Amino acid sequence: MRTQVVIVGAGPAGTLLSLLLGDAGIDNVVLERQSRDYVLSRVRAGVLESGTVEILRRAGVGERMDREGHVHDTVNIAWRGSELLSVDTVDRVGKRMMAYGQTAIQEDLYAALDDRGRPPVFEAADVELNGLTTDRPWVTYTGPDGSTERIDCDHICGCDGFHGVARQSIPAEERTEYGKEYPFGWLGILSETPPLPILLYANHTDGFALCSMRTPMLSRYYVQCPLTDAVEDWPDDRFWSELLGRLPPSQAERIVTGPSIEKSNAPLRSFVAEPMRYGNLFLAGDAAHIVPPTGAKGLNLAVSDVHYLSQALIERFGSGSTTALDDYGPLALRRVWGAVRFSWWLTSLLHRFPDQTPFDQRAQEQELTYLSSSPAAQTALAEQYVGLPL
Ligand code: FAD
Ligand code: DHB
């Protein structure tokens, strides 16, 4: 079989890219290792930058998001027990965020591809990338029925996440990796309870906490936990009591508790692989970079990578010019490093580190005091939280 672009991974990056390329008349095939149900069962991101919202609308998958998403005008930080800093992003930088879950975005993207008769190939095992530095690369895989398949193409896009095959297909001596692991994780739950109307981050001596939402009857909460903790260590009662204890009493009393319907833990890491291109292979999204979730940037970066990459491929197949493809990696990386730095900074500001000294503690409190009193600092936070321009 032959196509113009093979896309590895049917997460948000791979499926949005497929939609944008297909609608521009570029033939493509998406290969996904997991089943559709498995991908849709993963609970992940929840907060979209205004640029992401625009890109999804332009791709024709904004209708349900605009109907069901919850617009946020503020980002709120609780600290020192009862202090509450509220930064109005509309006042500061004229933009707002949208709370709309990654699972819903993924459903919308699959539905759009189904409507066009171009669904991904699910349960594609043993994906291997070949001939990456030639004009005729090819991909082999084992189909769901056990058959061995081969697809020849012009370009391969690696949208297969942090643990995928694409980045690993670039010879080690051709890539530089920058990484940082944090000494804690996040324990997250979904509960069918009404969420707080605001997005609330908390810095507390017992550790970080976050209150977010999915729908008017679906809440998403996180607490910082040791990396060694398992989900079983966090029965619902313990989770709620830790969460409420880390929030200011004025907010804690507004939280409606209830049984969790999903519970998972995630380590926190920062990671960037450069360059984002090797021959005719292009990386996008978590395949090339990871940020700790504190800044709500991972999905947003996947979408901005795909925005740049789709435009470059459309130019390449339209006018034949490869200039935009040559510029893709450096252009995407400028935005990636902006989000990597912001996510690292917000993570450092809001979490309790195991080796935190009284000096570190006072310095962290001073930064929050400064943020609370400085309009300039709040503008810098708002500008980065709603997303740097594309
Ligand atoms: P993925 O979603 O990882 O998709 C990659 C796909 O490739 C997967 O479906 C995988 O099965 C498939 N795949 C892997 N290997 C292969 C292979 N060999 N062959 C074929 N297919 C393969 N981001 C935000 O912007 N805002 C937030 O609020 C936010 N909150 C988060 C909260 C948590 C707890 C977590 C864990 C993440 C959060 N993120 C957030 C990050 C966000 O979820 C990711 O950045 C996003 O999923 C990246 O999309 P992707 O398509 O690049 O990668
Ligand atoms: C979610 C929200 C956030 O603001 C964030 O930083 C990470 C995750 C969420 O709703 O899942």
GROMACS .gro file of C-alpha atoms and ligand atoms in nm:
model
  454
    1MET     CA    1   0.000   0.000   0.000
    2ARG     CA    2   0.111   0.359  -0.064
    3THR     CA    3   0.008   0.688   0.100
    4GLN     CA    4   0.155   1.036   0.130
    5VAL     CA    5   0.192   1.054   0.510
    6VAL     CA    6   0.197   0.777   0.770
    7ILE     CA    7   0.108   0.902   1.119
    8VAL     CA    8   0.211   0.684   1.413
    9GLY     CA    9  -0.020   0.723   1.716
   10ALA     CA   10  -0.392   0.806   1.735
   11GLY     CA   11  -0.377   1.034   2.041
   12PRO     CA   12  -0.477   1.399   2.011
   13ALA     CA   13  -0.165   1.491   1.806
   14GLY     CA   14  -0.195   1.209   1.551
   15THR     CA   15  -0.571   1.235   1.497
   16LEU     CA   16  -0.577   1.616   1.470
   17LEU     CA   17  -0.292   1.597   1.218
   18SER     CA   18  -0.477   1.332   1.019
   19LEU     CA   19  -0.791   1.547   1.012
   20LEU     CA   20  -0.607   1.863   0.901
   21LEU     CA   21  -0.405   1.683   0.631
   22GLY     CA   22  -0.701   1.481   0.502
   23ASP     CA   23  -0.918   1.790   0.475
   24ALA     CA   24  -0.640   1.955   0.273
   25GLY     CA   25  -0.647   1.660   0.031
   26ILE     CA   26  -0.332   1.490   0.164
   27ASP     CA   27  -0.367   1.114   0.179
   28ASN     CA   28  -0.263   0.971   0.517
   29VAL     CA   29  -0.291   0.663   0.737
   30VAL     CA   30  -0.286   0.665   1.120
   31LEU     CA   31  -0.150   0.356   1.301
   32GLU     CA   32  -0.242   0.312   1.669
   33ARG     CA   33  -0.107   0.039   1.893
   34GLN     CA   34  -0.404   0.032   2.132
   35SER     CA   35  -0.776  -0.022   2.078
   36ARG     CA   36  -1.011   0.274   2.039
   37ASP     CA   37  -1.176   0.195   2.375
   38TYR     CA   38  -0.841   0.185   2.551
   39VAL     CA   39  -0.737   0.528   2.419
   40LEU     CA   40  -1.074   0.672   2.520
   41SER     CA   41  -1.044   0.530   2.871
   42ARG     CA   42  -0.729   0.731   2.953
   43VAL     CA   43  -0.813   1.035   3.165
   44ARG     CA   44  -0.563   1.313   3.103
   45ALA     CA   45  -0.569   1.683   3.018
   46GLY     CA   46  -0.846   1.923   3.097
   47VAL     CA   47  -0.746   2.283   3.030
   48LEU     CA   48  -0.713   2.433   2.681
   49GLU     CA   49  -0.535   2.752   2.583
   50SER     CA   50  -0.730   3.001   2.370
   51GLY     CA   51  -0.505   2.920   2.069
   52THR     CA   52  -0.587   2.548   2.105
   53VAL     CA   53  -0.959   2.628   2.117
   54GLU     CA   54  -0.925   2.829   1.792
   55ILE     CA   55  -0.732   2.551   1.614
   56LEU     CA   56  -0.992   2.290   1.715
   57ARG     CA   57  -1.274   2.518   1.596
   58ARG     CA   58  -1.101   2.574   1.261
   59ALA     CA   59  -1.049   2.198   1.225
   60GLY     CA   60  -1.428   2.156   1.253
   61VAL     CA   61  -1.425   1.985   1.595
   62GLY     CA   62  -1.528   2.283   1.809
   63GLU     CA   63  -1.904   2.243   1.820
   64ARG     CA   64  -1.938   2.016   2.125
   65MET     CA   65  -1.645   2.190   2.297
   66ASP     CA   66  -1.825   2.525   2.266
   67ARG     CA   67  -2.147   2.371   2.393
   68GLU     CA   68  -2.009   2.167   2.684
   69GLY     CA   69  -1.676   2.332   2.769
   70HIS     CA   70  -1.646   2.564   3.067
   71VAL     CA   71  -1.476   2.898   3.007
   72HIS     CA   72  -1.234   3.013   3.280
   73ASP     CA   73  -1.140   3.380   3.318
   74THR     CA   74  -0.921   3.329   3.624
   75VAL     CA   75  -0.641   3.108   3.751
   76ASN     CA   76  -0.637   3.084   4.131
   77ILE     CA   77  -0.355   2.997   4.370
   78ALA     CA   78  -0.414   2.923   4.739
   79TRP     CA   79  -0.118   2.936   4.976
   80ARG     CA   80  -0.014   2.984   5.338
   81GLY     CA   81  -0.331   2.811   5.454
   82SER     CA   82  -0.583   3.080   5.378
   83GLU     CA   83  -0.438   3.325   5.122
   84LEU     CA   84  -0.603   3.317   4.779
   85LEU     CA   85  -0.453   3.485   4.473
   86SER     CA   86  -0.687   3.519   4.176
   87VAL     CA   87  -0.534   3.625   3.843
   88ASP     CA   88  -0.790   3.744   3.589
   89THR     CA   89  -0.640   3.645   3.254
   90VAL     CA   90  -0.893   3.851   3.057
   91ASP     CA   91  -0.799   4.168   3.248
   92ARG     CA   92  -0.429   4.088   3.223
   93VAL     CA   93  -0.388   3.965   2.864
   94GLY     CA   94  -0.736   3.961   2.707
   95LYS     CA   95  -0.758   3.581   2.679
   96ARG     CA   96  -0.931   3.299   2.864
   97MET     CA   97  -0.896   2.921   2.900
   98MET     CA   98  -1.147   2.646   2.833
   99ALA     CA   99  -1.202   2.342   3.057
  100TYR     CA  100  -1.283   2.053   2.820
  101GLY     CA  101  -1.145   1.705   2.875
  102GLN     CA  102  -0.894   1.531   2.651
  103THR     CA  103  -1.124   1.227   2.641
  104ALA     CA  104  -1.401   1.441   2.489
  105ILE     CA  105  -1.158   1.595   2.237
  106GLN     CA  106  -1.044   1.246   2.142
  107GLU     CA  107  -1.405   1.133   2.093
  108ASP     CA  108  -1.471   1.439   1.875
  109LEU     CA  109  -1.160   1.372   1.664
  110TYR     CA  110  -1.245   1.003   1.614
  111ALA     CA  111  -1.604   1.099   1.520
  112ALA     CA  112  -1.475   1.354   1.264
  113LEU     CA  113  -1.242   1.095   1.107
  114ASP     CA  114  -1.522   0.834   1.104
  115ASP     CA  115  -1.753   1.085   0.929
  116ARG     CA  116  -1.494   1.133   0.658
  117GLY     CA  117  -1.444   0.758   0.620
  118ARG     CA  118  -1.081   0.778   0.738
  119PRO     CA  119  -1.065   0.614   1.084
  120PRO     CA  120  -0.724   0.519   1.230
  121VAL     CA  121  -0.599   0.160   1.214
  122PHE     CA  122  -0.629   0.044   1.575
  123GLU     CA  123  -0.435  -0.246   1.734
  124ALA     CA  124  -0.146  -0.207   1.490
  125ALA     CA  125   0.140  -0.394   1.660
  126ASP     CA  126   0.518  -0.400   1.600
  127VAL     CA  127   0.526  -0.070   1.410
  128GLU     CA  128   0.871  -0.021   1.254
  129LEU     CA  129   0.994   0.285   1.066
  130ASN     CA  130   1.234   0.232   0.775
  131GLY     CA  131   1.430   0.434   0.517
  132LEU     CA  132   1.391   0.755   0.715
  133THR     CA  133   1.673   0.937   0.536
  134THR     CA  134   1.550   0.837   0.190
  135ASP     CA  135   1.276   0.990  -0.031
  136ARG     CA  136   1.070   0.673   0.002
  137PRO     CA  137   1.042   0.576   0.369
  138TRP     CA  138   0.815   0.287   0.466
  139VAL     CA  139   0.642   0.153   0.774
  140THR     CA  140   0.574  -0.210   0.859
  141TYR     CA  141   0.333  -0.338   1.123
  142THR     CA  142   0.130  -0.639   1.229
  143GLY     CA  143  -0.242  -0.585   1.167
  144PRO     CA  144  -0.515  -0.678   1.418
  145ASP     CA  145  -0.566  -1.007   1.227
  146GLY     CA  146  -0.196  -1.098   1.258
  147SER     CA  147  -0.111  -1.005   0.898
  148THR     CA  148   0.220  -0.836   0.813
  149GLU     CA  149   0.160  -0.499   0.646
  150ARG     CA  150   0.380  -0.245   0.466
  151ILE     CA  151   0.296   0.117   0.379
  152ASP     CA  152   0.522   0.323   0.153
  153CYS     CA  153   0.502   0.700   0.190
  154ASP     CA  154   0.672   1.039   0.148
  155HIS     CA  155   0.681   1.139   0.515
  156ILE     CA  156   0.629   0.979   0.856
  157CYS     CA  157   0.493   1.174   1.153
  158GLY     CA  158   0.577   1.034   1.497
  159CYS     CA  159   0.280   1.129   1.719
  160ASP     CA  160   0.315   0.821   1.938
  161GLY     CA  161   0.373   0.979   2.278
  162PHE     CA  162   0.665   0.955   2.520
  163HIS     CA  163   0.688   0.574   2.512
  164GLY     CA  164   0.647   0.542   2.134
  165VAL     CA  165   0.870   0.399   1.865
  166ALA     CA  166   0.928   0.712   1.654
  167ARG     CA  167   1.179   0.901   1.869
  168GLN     CA  168   1.366   0.575   1.935
  169SER     CA  169   1.399   0.525   1.557
  170ILE     CA  170   1.631   0.827   1.540
  171PRO     CA  171   1.991   0.710   1.597
  172ALA     CA  172   2.102   0.809   1.948
  173GLU     CA  173   2.398   1.008   1.812
  174GLU     CA  174   2.160   1.223   1.604
  175ARG     CA  175   1.948   1.347   1.898
  176THR     CA  176   2.007   1.539   2.218
  177GLU     CA  177   1.774   1.476   2.511
  178TYR     CA  178   1.718   1.717   2.798
  179GLY     CA  179   1.535   1.578   3.098
  180LYS     CA  180   1.437   1.634   3.458
  181GLU     CA  181   1.243   1.406   3.692
  182TYR     CA  182   1.061   1.545   3.993
  183PRO     CA  183   1.066   1.363   4.330
  184PHE     CA  184   0.686   1.327   4.354
  185GLY     CA  185   0.380   1.235   4.148
  186TRP     CA  186   0.014   1.333   4.119
  187LEU     CA  187  -0.271   1.117   4.238
  188GLY     CA  188  -0.582   1.217   4.039
  189ILE     CA  189  -0.947   1.125   4.071
  190LEU     CA  190  -1.266   1.184   3.876
  191SER     CA  191  -1.587   1.205   4.076
  192GLU     CA  192  -1.945   1.257   3.969
  193THR     CA  193  -1.990   1.561   4.190
  194PRO     CA  194  -2.035   1.930   4.100
  195PRO     CA  195  -1.689   2.091   4.066
  196LEU     CA  196  -1.572   2.421   4.210
  197PRO     CA  197  -1.656   2.691   3.953
  198ILE     CA  198  -1.291   2.803   3.953
  199LEU     CA  199  -0.958   2.643   3.864
  200LEU     CA  200  -0.776   2.625   4.196
  201TYR     CA  201  -0.408   2.538   4.254
  202ALA     CA  202  -0.285   2.505   4.614
  203ASN     CA  203   0.062   2.532   4.767
  204HIS     CA  204   0.045   2.370   5.112
  205THR     CA  205   0.301   2.239   5.361
  206ASP     CA  206   0.148   1.891   5.314
  207GLY     CA  207   0.192   1.920   4.935
  208PHE     CA  208   0.032   2.055   4.618
  209ALA     CA  209  -0.338   2.014   4.533
  210LEU     CA  210  -0.548   2.107   4.228
  211CYS     CA  211  -0.924   2.140   4.175
  212SER     CA  212  -1.038   2.117   3.813
  213MET     CA  213  -1.345   2.004   3.624
  214ARG     CA  214  -1.481   1.820   3.324
  215THR     CA  215  -1.856   1.890   3.318
  216PRO     CA  216  -2.112   2.043   3.559
  217MET     CA  217  -2.140   1.699   3.724
  218LEU     CA  218  -1.784   1.571   3.682
  219SER     CA  219  -1.493   1.697   3.893
  220ARG     CA  220  -1.122   1.633   3.853
  221TYR     CA  221  -0.894   1.667   4.156
  222TYR     CA  222  -0.525   1.599   4.213
  223VAL     CA  223  -0.295   1.583   4.516
  224GLN     CA  224   0.084   1.560   4.521
  225CYS     CA  225   0.198   1.218   4.649
  226PRO     CA  226   0.526   1.029   4.693
  227LEU     CA  227   0.647   0.852   4.378
  228THR     CA  228   0.638   0.521   4.564
  229ASP     CA  229   0.263   0.544   4.639
  230ALA     CA  230   0.022   0.314   4.454
  231VAL     CA  231  -0.341   0.393   4.375
  232GLU     CA  232  -0.439   0.135   4.642
  233ASP     CA  233  -0.266   0.351   4.904
  234TRP     CA  234  -0.527   0.620   4.839
  235PRO     CA  235  -0.876   0.504   4.931
  236ASP     CA  236  -1.136   0.776   4.865
  237ASP     CA  237  -1.162   0.882   5.232
  238ARG     CA  238  -0.789   0.947   5.250
  239PHE     CA  239  -0.794   1.136   4.920
  240TRP     CA  240  -1.077   1.369   5.024
  241SER     CA  241  -0.931   1.438   5.365
  242GLU     CA  242  -0.586   1.523   5.214
  243LEU     CA  243  -0.741   1.740   4.944
  244LEU     CA  244  -0.964   1.935   5.182
  245GLY     CA  245  -0.678   1.980   5.431
  246ARG     CA  246  -0.461   2.141   5.160
  247LEU     CA  247  -0.725   2.398   5.055
  248PRO     CA  248  -0.820   2.723   5.230
  249PRO     CA  249  -1.123   2.657   5.457
  250SER     CA  250  -1.335   2.898   5.246
  251GLN     CA  251  -1.285   2.673   4.940
  252ALA     CA  252  -1.273   2.336   5.121
  253GLU     CA  253  -1.624   2.391   5.255
  254ARG     CA  254  -1.756   2.429   4.897
  255ILE     CA  255  -1.619   2.093   4.778
  256VAL     CA  256  -1.880   1.821   4.732
  257THR     CA  257  -1.723   1.481   4.796
  258GLY     CA  258  -1.842   1.146   4.660
  259PRO     CA  259  -1.712   0.812   4.534
  260SER     CA  260  -1.431   0.831   4.275
  261ILE     CA  261  -1.507   0.676   3.936
  262GLU     CA  262  -1.143   0.682   3.822
  263LYS     CA  263  -0.817   0.705   4.010
  264SER     CA  264  -0.466   0.714   3.867
  265ASN     CA  265  -0.118   0.832   3.951
  266ALA     CA  266   0.136   0.993   3.725
  267PRO     CA  267   0.504   1.078   3.771
  268LEU     CA  268   0.612   1.433   3.686
  269ARG     CA  269   0.889   1.493   3.436
  270SER     CA  270   1.027   1.751   3.195
  271PHE     CA  271   1.181   1.620   2.872
  272VAL     CA  272   1.278   1.760   2.533
  273ALA     CA  273   1.437   1.572   2.241
  274GLU     CA  274   1.607   1.778   1.971
  275PRO     CA  275   1.588   1.803   1.677
  276MET     CA  276   1.222   1.722   1.607
  277ARG     CA  277   1.313   1.595   1.259
  278TYR     CA  278   1.528   1.316   1.123
  279GLY     CA  279   1.526   1.286   0.744
  280ASN     CA  280   1.162   1.239   0.651
  281LEU     CA  281   1.048   1.164   1.007
  282PHE     CA  282   0.887   1.450   1.202
  283LEU     CA  283   0.803   1.426   1.574
  284ALA     CA  284   0.504   1.604   1.731
  285GLY     CA  285   0.353   1.617   2.082
  286ASP     CA  286   0.464   1.395   2.370
  287ALA     CA  287   0.684   1.194   2.130
  288ALA     CA  288   0.924   1.490   2.137
  289HIS     CA  289   0.861   1.657   2.471
  290ILE     CA  290   0.696   1.612   2.810
  291VAL     CA  291   0.609   1.873   3.070
  292PRO     CA  292   0.488   1.823   3.427
  293PRO     CA  293   0.109   1.880   3.419
  294THR     CA  294   0.119   2.179   3.658
  295GLY     CA  295   0.106   2.435   3.375
  296ALA     CA  296  -0.161   2.239   3.178
  297LYS     CA  297   0.062   2.258   2.871
  298GLY     CA  298   0.117   1.904   2.729
  299LEU     CA  299  -0.193   1.874   2.513
  300ASN     CA  300  -0.170   2.239   2.415
  301LEU     CA  301   0.186   2.185   2.290
  302ALA     CA  302   0.078   1.876   2.097
  303VAL     CA  303  -0.185   2.090   1.923
  304SER     CA  304   0.056   2.375   1.844
  305ASP     CA  305   0.315   2.129   1.702
  306VAL     CA  306   0.044   1.982   1.479
  307HIS     CA  307  -0.065   2.328   1.371
  308TYR     CA  308   0.288   2.407   1.248
  309LEU     CA  309   0.350   2.061   1.101
  310SER     CA  310   0.020   2.046   0.911
  311GLN     CA  311   0.085   2.386   0.754
  312ALA     CA  312   0.436   2.280   0.653
  313LEU     CA  313   0.312   1.955   0.495
  314ILE     CA  314   0.028   2.137   0.316
  315GLU     CA  315   0.288   2.375   0.166
  316ARG     CA  316   0.514   2.085   0.073
  317PHE     CA  317   0.237   1.896  -0.112
  318GLY     CA  318   0.087   2.218  -0.253
  319SER     CA  319   0.364   2.436  -0.392
  320GLY     CA  320   0.636   2.174  -0.356
  321SER     CA  321   0.839   2.408  -0.131
  322THR     CA  322   1.011   2.240   0.164
  323THR     CA  323   1.103   2.567   0.339
  324ALA     CA  324   0.830   2.538   0.603
  325LEU     CA  325   0.917   2.172   0.666
  326ASP     CA  326   1.280   2.274   0.720
  327ASP     CA  327   1.163   2.541   0.967
  328TYR     CA  328   0.917   2.313   1.153
  329GLY     CA  329   1.145   2.185   1.431
  330PRO     CA  330   1.308   2.519   1.525
  331LEU     CA  331   0.969   2.696   1.514
  332ALA     CA  332   0.797   2.434   1.730
  333LEU     CA  333   1.089   2.417   1.974
  334ARG     CA  334   1.072   2.791   2.048
  335ARG     CA  335   0.721   2.743   2.185
  336VAL     CA  336   0.809   2.408   2.346
  337TRP     CA  337   1.091   2.558   2.552
  338GLY     CA  338   0.864   2.845   2.659
  339ALA     CA  339   0.613   2.593   2.796
  340VAL     CA  340   0.885   2.369   2.943
  341ARG     CA  341   1.030   2.661   3.137
  342PHE     CA  342   0.687   2.780   3.255
  343SER     CA  343   0.579   2.430   3.364
  344TRP     CA  344   0.906   2.378   3.555
  345TRP     CA  345   0.868   2.719   3.725
  346LEU     CA  346   0.504   2.662   3.828
  347THR     CA  347   0.590   2.310   3.949
  348SER     CA  348   0.879   2.448   4.158
  349LEU     CA  349   0.659   2.725   4.299
  350LEU     CA  350   0.366   2.509   4.404
  351HIS     CA  351   0.505   2.172   4.524
  352ARG     CA  352   0.668   2.059   4.844
  353PHE     CA  353   1.009   1.905   4.767
  354PRO     CA  354   1.132   1.624   4.997
  355ASP     CA  355   1.462   1.804   5.057
  356GLN     CA  356   1.308   2.151   5.098
  357THR     CA  357   1.499   2.352   5.359
  358PRO     CA  358   1.354   2.640   5.567
  359PHE     CA  359   1.544   2.872   5.330
  360ASP     CA  360   1.378   2.714   5.023
  361GLN     CA  361   1.043   2.743   5.200
  362ARG     CA  362   1.083   3.116   5.269
  363ALA     CA  363   1.202   3.179   4.914
  364GLN     CA  364   0.894   2.998   4.777
  365GLU     CA  365   0.666   3.204   5.006
  366GLN     CA  366   0.841   3.524   4.898
  367GLU     CA  367   0.775   3.443   4.535
  368LEU     CA  368   0.405   3.391   4.611
  369THR     CA  369   0.400   3.718   4.810
  370TYR     CA  370   0.556   3.898   4.515
  371LEU     CA  371   0.311   3.737   4.270
  372SER     CA  372   0.021   3.844   4.493
  373SER     CA  373   0.133   4.207   4.505
  374SER     CA  374   0.282   4.266   4.159
  375PRO     CA  375   0.054   4.330   3.860
  376ALA     CA  376   0.360   4.280   3.635
  377ALA     CA  377   0.425   3.933   3.779
  378GLN     CA  378   0.056   3.843   3.743
  379THR     CA  379   0.061   3.955   3.380
  380ALA     CA  380   0.363   3.730   3.314
  381LEU     CA  381   0.181   3.435   3.476
  382ALA     CA  382  -0.140   3.504   3.280
  383GLU     CA  383   0.042   3.546   2.949
  384GLN     CA  384   0.209   3.208   2.982
  385TYR     CA  385  -0.087   3.026   3.136
  386VAL     CA  386  -0.326   3.118   2.854
  387GLY     CA  387  -0.051   3.032   2.606
  388LEU     CA  388   0.221   3.217   2.421
  389PRO     CA  389   0.119   3.326   2.070
  390LEU     CA  390   0.147   3.074   1.788
  391FAD     P1  391  -0.051   1.059   2.353
  391FAD     O1  392  -0.176   1.119   2.403
  391FAD     O2  393   0.041   0.991   2.442
  391FAD     O3  394  -0.084   0.973   2.224
  391FAD     C1  395   0.013   0.888   2.163
  391FAD     C2  396  -0.058   0.766   2.105
  391FAD     O4  397   0.039   0.686   2.039
  391FAD     C3  398  -0.123   0.680   2.212
  391FAD     O5  399  -0.257   0.655   2.179
  391FAD     C4  400  -0.038   0.553   2.213
  391FAD     O6  401  -0.114   0.437   2.244
  391FAD     C5  402   0.014   0.550   2.070
  391FAD     N1  403   0.138   0.472   2.053
  391FAD     C6  404   0.243   0.464   2.139
  391FAD     N2  405   0.337   0.383   2.090
  391FAD     C7  406   0.293   0.339   1.970
  391FAD     C8  407   0.346   0.251   1.872
  391FAD     N3  408   0.466   0.194   1.888
  391FAD     N4  409   0.274   0.227   1.762
  391FAD     C9  410   0.152   0.286   1.743
  391FAD     N5  411   0.096   0.370   1.835
  391FAD    C10  412   0.165   0.396   1.946
  391FAD     N6  413  -0.198   1.869   2.892
  391FAD    C11  414  -0.261   1.989   2.880
  391FAD     O7  415  -0.239   2.058   2.778
  391FAD     N7  416  -0.348   2.037   2.975
  391FAD    C12  417  -0.374   1.967   3.089
  391FAD     O8  418  -0.456   2.010   3.169
  391FAD    C13  419  -0.304   1.841   3.108
  391FAD     N8  420  -0.326   1.767   3.219
  391FAD    C14  421  -0.267   1.644   3.229
  391FAD    C15  422  -0.292   1.570   3.344
  391FAD    C16  423  -0.232   1.444   3.358
  391FAD    C17  424  -0.257   1.367   3.484
  391FAD    C18  425  -0.150   1.390   3.254
  391FAD    C19  426  -0.087   1.252   3.266
  391FAD    C20  427  -0.124   1.464   3.139
  391FAD    C21  428  -0.182   1.591   3.127
  391FAD     N9  429  -0.159   1.669   3.013
  391FAD    C22  430  -0.217   1.793   3.003
  391FAD    C23  431  -0.071   1.620   2.906
  391FAD    C24  432  -0.146   1.561   2.785
  391FAD     O9  433  -0.236   1.463   2.827
  391FAD    C25  434  -0.048   1.504   2.681
  391FAD    O10  435   0.052   1.600   2.656
  391FAD    C26  436  -0.117   1.463   2.550
  391FAD    O11  437  -0.184   1.341   2.566
  391FAD    C27  438  -0.015   1.446   2.435
  391FAD    O12  439  -0.081   1.400   2.319
  391FAD     P2  440  -0.003   1.312   2.211
  391FAD    O13  441  -0.102   1.282   2.105
  391FAD    O14  442   0.123   1.380   2.176
  391FAD    O15  443   0.041   1.181   2.288
  392DHB     C1  444  -0.586   1.962   3.474
  392DHB     C2  445  -0.600   2.096   3.491
  392DHB     C3  446  -0.490   2.176   3.510
  392DHB     O1  447  -0.500   2.308   3.525
  392DHB     C4  448  -0.364   2.122   3.513
  392DHB     O2  449  -0.259   2.204   3.534
  392DHB     C5  450  -0.350   1.990   3.495
  392DHB     C6  451  -0.461   1.909   3.475
  392DHB     C7  452  -0.705   1.876   3.454
  392DHB     O3  453  -0.817   1.927   3.454
  392DHB     O4  454  -0.689   1.755   3.437
   0.00000   0.00000   0.00000
